[in-house]
CSV table of C-alpha atoms in Angstrom, one decimal:
chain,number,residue,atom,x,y,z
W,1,UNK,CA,-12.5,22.5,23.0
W,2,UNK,CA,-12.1,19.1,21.5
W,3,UNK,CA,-9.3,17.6,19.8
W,4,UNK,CA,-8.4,15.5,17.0
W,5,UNK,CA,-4.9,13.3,17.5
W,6,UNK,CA,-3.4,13.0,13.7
W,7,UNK,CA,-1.6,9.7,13.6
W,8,UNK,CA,1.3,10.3,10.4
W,9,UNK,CA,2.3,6.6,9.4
W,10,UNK,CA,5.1,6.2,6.9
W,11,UNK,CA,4.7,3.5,4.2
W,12,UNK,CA,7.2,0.4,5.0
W,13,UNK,CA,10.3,-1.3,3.5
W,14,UNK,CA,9.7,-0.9,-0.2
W,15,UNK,CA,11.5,-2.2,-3.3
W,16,UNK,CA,14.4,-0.1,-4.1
W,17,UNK,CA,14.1,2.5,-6.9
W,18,UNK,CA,15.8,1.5,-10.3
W,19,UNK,CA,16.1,4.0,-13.4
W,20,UNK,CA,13.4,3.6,-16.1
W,21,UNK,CA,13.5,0.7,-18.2
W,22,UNK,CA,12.0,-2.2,-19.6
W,23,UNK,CA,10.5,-4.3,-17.3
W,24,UNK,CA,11.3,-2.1,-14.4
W,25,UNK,CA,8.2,-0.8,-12.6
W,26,UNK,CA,6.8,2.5,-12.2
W,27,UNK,CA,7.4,4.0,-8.8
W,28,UNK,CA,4.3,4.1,-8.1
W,29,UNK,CA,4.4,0.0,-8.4
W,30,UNK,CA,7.0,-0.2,-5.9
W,31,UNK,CA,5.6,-2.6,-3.7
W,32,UNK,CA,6.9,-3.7,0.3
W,33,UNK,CA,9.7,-6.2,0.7
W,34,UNK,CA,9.1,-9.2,2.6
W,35,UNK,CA,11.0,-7.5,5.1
W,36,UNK,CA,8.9,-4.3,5.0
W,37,UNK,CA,5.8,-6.2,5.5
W,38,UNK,CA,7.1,-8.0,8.8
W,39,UNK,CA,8.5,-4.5,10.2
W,40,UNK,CA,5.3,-2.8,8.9
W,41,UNK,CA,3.4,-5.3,11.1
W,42,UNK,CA,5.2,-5.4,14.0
W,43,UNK,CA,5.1,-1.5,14.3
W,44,UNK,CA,0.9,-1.3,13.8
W,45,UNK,CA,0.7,-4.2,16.6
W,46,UNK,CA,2.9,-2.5,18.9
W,47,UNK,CA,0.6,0.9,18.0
W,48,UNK,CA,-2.4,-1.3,18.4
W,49,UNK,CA,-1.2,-2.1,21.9
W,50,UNK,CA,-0.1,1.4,22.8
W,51,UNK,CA,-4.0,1.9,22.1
W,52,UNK,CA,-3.4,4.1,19.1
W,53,UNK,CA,-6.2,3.0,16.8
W,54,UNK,CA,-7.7,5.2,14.3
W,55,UNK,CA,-11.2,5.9,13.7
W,56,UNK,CA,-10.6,6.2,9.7
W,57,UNK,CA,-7.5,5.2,7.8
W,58,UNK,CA,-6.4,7.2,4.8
W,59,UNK,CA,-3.6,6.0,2.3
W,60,UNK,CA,-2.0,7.2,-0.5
W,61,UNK,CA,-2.8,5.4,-3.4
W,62,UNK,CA,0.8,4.3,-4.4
W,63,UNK,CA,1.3,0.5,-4.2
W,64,UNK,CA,4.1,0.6,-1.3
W,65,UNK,CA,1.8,2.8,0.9
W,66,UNK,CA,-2.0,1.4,0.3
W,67,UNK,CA,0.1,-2.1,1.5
W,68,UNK,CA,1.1,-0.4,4.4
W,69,UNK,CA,-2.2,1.2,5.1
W,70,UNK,CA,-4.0,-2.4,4.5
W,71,UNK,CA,-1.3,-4.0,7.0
W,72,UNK,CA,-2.9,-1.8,9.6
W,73,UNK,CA,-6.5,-2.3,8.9
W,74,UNK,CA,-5.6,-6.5,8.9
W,75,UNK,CA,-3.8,-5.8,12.2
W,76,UNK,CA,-6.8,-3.8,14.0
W,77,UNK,CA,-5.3,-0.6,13.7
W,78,UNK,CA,-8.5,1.1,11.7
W,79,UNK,CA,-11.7,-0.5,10.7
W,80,UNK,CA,-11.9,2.0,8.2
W,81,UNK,CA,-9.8,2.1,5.2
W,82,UNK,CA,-9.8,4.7,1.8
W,83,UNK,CA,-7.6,5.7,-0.6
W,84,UNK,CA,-6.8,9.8,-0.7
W,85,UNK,CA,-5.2,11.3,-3.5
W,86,UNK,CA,-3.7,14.2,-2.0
W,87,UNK,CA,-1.5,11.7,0.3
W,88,UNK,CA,0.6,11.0,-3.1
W,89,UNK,CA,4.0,12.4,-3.2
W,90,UNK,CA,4.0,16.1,-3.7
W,91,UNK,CA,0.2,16.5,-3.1
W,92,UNK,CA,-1.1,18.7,-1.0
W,93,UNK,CA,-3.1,17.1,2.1
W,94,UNK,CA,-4.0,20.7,4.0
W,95,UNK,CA,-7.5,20.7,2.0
W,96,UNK,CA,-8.2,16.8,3.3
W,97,UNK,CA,-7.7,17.6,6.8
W,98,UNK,CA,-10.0,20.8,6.6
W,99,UNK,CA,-12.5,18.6,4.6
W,100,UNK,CA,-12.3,15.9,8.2
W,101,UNK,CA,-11.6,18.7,10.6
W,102,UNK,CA,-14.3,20.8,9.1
W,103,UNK,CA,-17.7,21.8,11.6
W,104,UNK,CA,-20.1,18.7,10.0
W,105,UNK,CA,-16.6,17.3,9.0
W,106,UNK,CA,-16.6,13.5,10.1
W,107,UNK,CA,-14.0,14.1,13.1
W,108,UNK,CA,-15.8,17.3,14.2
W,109,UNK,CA,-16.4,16.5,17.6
W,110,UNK,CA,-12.7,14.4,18.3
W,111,UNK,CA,-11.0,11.1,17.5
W,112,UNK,CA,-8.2,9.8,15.5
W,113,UNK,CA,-7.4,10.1,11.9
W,114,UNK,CA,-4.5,8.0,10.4
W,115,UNK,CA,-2.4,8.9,7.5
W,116,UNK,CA,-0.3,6.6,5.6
W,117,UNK,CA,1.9,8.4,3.0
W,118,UNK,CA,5.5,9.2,1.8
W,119,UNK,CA,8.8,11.4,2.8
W,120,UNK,CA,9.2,14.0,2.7
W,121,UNK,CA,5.6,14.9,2.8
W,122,UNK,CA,4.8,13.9,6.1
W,123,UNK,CA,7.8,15.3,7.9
W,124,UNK,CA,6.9,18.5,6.2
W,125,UNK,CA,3.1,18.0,7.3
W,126,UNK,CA,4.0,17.2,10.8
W,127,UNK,CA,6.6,20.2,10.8
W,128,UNK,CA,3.8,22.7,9.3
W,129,UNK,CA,1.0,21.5,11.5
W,130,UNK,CA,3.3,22.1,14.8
W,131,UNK,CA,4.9,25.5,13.3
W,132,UNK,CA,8.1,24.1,13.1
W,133,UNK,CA,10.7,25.0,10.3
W,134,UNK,CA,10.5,22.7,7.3
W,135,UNK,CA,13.3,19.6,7.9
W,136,UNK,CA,12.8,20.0,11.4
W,137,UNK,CA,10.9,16.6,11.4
W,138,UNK,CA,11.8,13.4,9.5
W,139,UNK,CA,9.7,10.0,9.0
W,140,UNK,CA,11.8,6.9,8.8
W,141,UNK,CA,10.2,3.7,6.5
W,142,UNK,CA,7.3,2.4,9.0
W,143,UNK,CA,7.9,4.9,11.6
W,144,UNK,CA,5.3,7.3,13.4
W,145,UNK,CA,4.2,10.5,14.5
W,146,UNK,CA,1.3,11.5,16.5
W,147,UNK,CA,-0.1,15.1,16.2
W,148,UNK,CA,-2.8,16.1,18.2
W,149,UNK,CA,-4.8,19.2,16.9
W,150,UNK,CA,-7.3,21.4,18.6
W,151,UNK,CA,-11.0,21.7,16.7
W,152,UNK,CA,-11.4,25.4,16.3
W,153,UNK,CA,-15.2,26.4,15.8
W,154,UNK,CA,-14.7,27.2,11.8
W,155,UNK,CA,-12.2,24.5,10.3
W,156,UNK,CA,-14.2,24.6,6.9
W,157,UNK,CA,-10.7,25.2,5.3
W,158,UNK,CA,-7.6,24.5,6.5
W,159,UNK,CA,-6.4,23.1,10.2
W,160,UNK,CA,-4.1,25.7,11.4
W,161,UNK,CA,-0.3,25.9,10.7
W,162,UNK,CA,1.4,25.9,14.2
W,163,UNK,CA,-1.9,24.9,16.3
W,164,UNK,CA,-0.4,21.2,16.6
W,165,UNK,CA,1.0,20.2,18.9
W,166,UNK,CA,3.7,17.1,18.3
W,167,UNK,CA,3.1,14.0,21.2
W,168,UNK,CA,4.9,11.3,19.8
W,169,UNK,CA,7.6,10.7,16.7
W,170,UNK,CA,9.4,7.0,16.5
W,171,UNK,CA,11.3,4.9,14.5
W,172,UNK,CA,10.5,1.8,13.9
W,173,UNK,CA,13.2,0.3,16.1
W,174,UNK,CA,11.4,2.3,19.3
W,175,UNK,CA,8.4,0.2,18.2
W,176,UNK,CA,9.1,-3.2,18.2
């Protein structure tokens, strides 16, 4: 049976929240600090080198993430890059993956599919996909997990809860 490896990547170093205000952005503005961007990079070059590329990128569409996400595609990480919605905080991604996973899905027949979204919604991806109990798992800013999922004959929903199994989950500072 083939597989599909699942490569979670948290967004970077980001601006710091601030209460709601005038001329304080939206969260959804919050971009990566200078800092974020170097770390960010380092991480996908060290991934790059690990051999870790992804066949399609997918990104939230919040500011802090889509930088991360185009960080990666600049680096080599992905040739492919597009925004999904249901990457946003508190979204739901199952439906995506059963969209890529499905039988004339795009990753039918195997390869790597990147994510680039927010905590807790990864961890709690990552922890679902692999059966564990929610908080079991937890993302830090830039860090990664890799997920590698078998490619059951009818995926034309939803992958499986629990048929993941978990290969790799770094911080950033096991990176670079």
């Amino acid at each position: 049976m083939a597989s599909v490896s699942l490569l979670l990547l948290r967004h970077g170093l980001a601006e710091e929240r601030r209460d709601p205000g005038p001329g304080v952005r939206p969260d959804g503005e919050r971009p990566l600090t200078e800092r974020g961007r170097r770390r960010t990079a380092a991480v996908v070059r060290r991934l790059k080198e690990l051999e870790l590329h992804c066949d399609q990128l997918l990104s939230s569409p919040l500011v802090r993430a889509l930088q991360t996400a185009q960080i990666a595609r600049e680096e080599g990480l992905c040739a492919a890059l597009a925004i999904a919605a249901e990457l946003a905080p508190d979204a739901d991604p199952m439906p995506l993956l059963g969209q890529w996973l499905a039988l004339d899905g795009p990753l039918a027949g195997g390869g790597r599919l990147g994510l680039v979204g927010h905590e807790p919604d990864l961890s709690a991806l990552a922890a679902r996909l692999c059966g564990a109990p929610p908080g079991a798992l937890r993302l830090k800013k830039a860090g990664v997990a890799l997920l590698e999922l078998p490619v059951p004959g009818s995926m034309a929903h939803q992958p499986l809860a629990g048929s993941a199994c978990l290969r790799l989950l770094l911080s950033p500072a096991c990176l670079i």
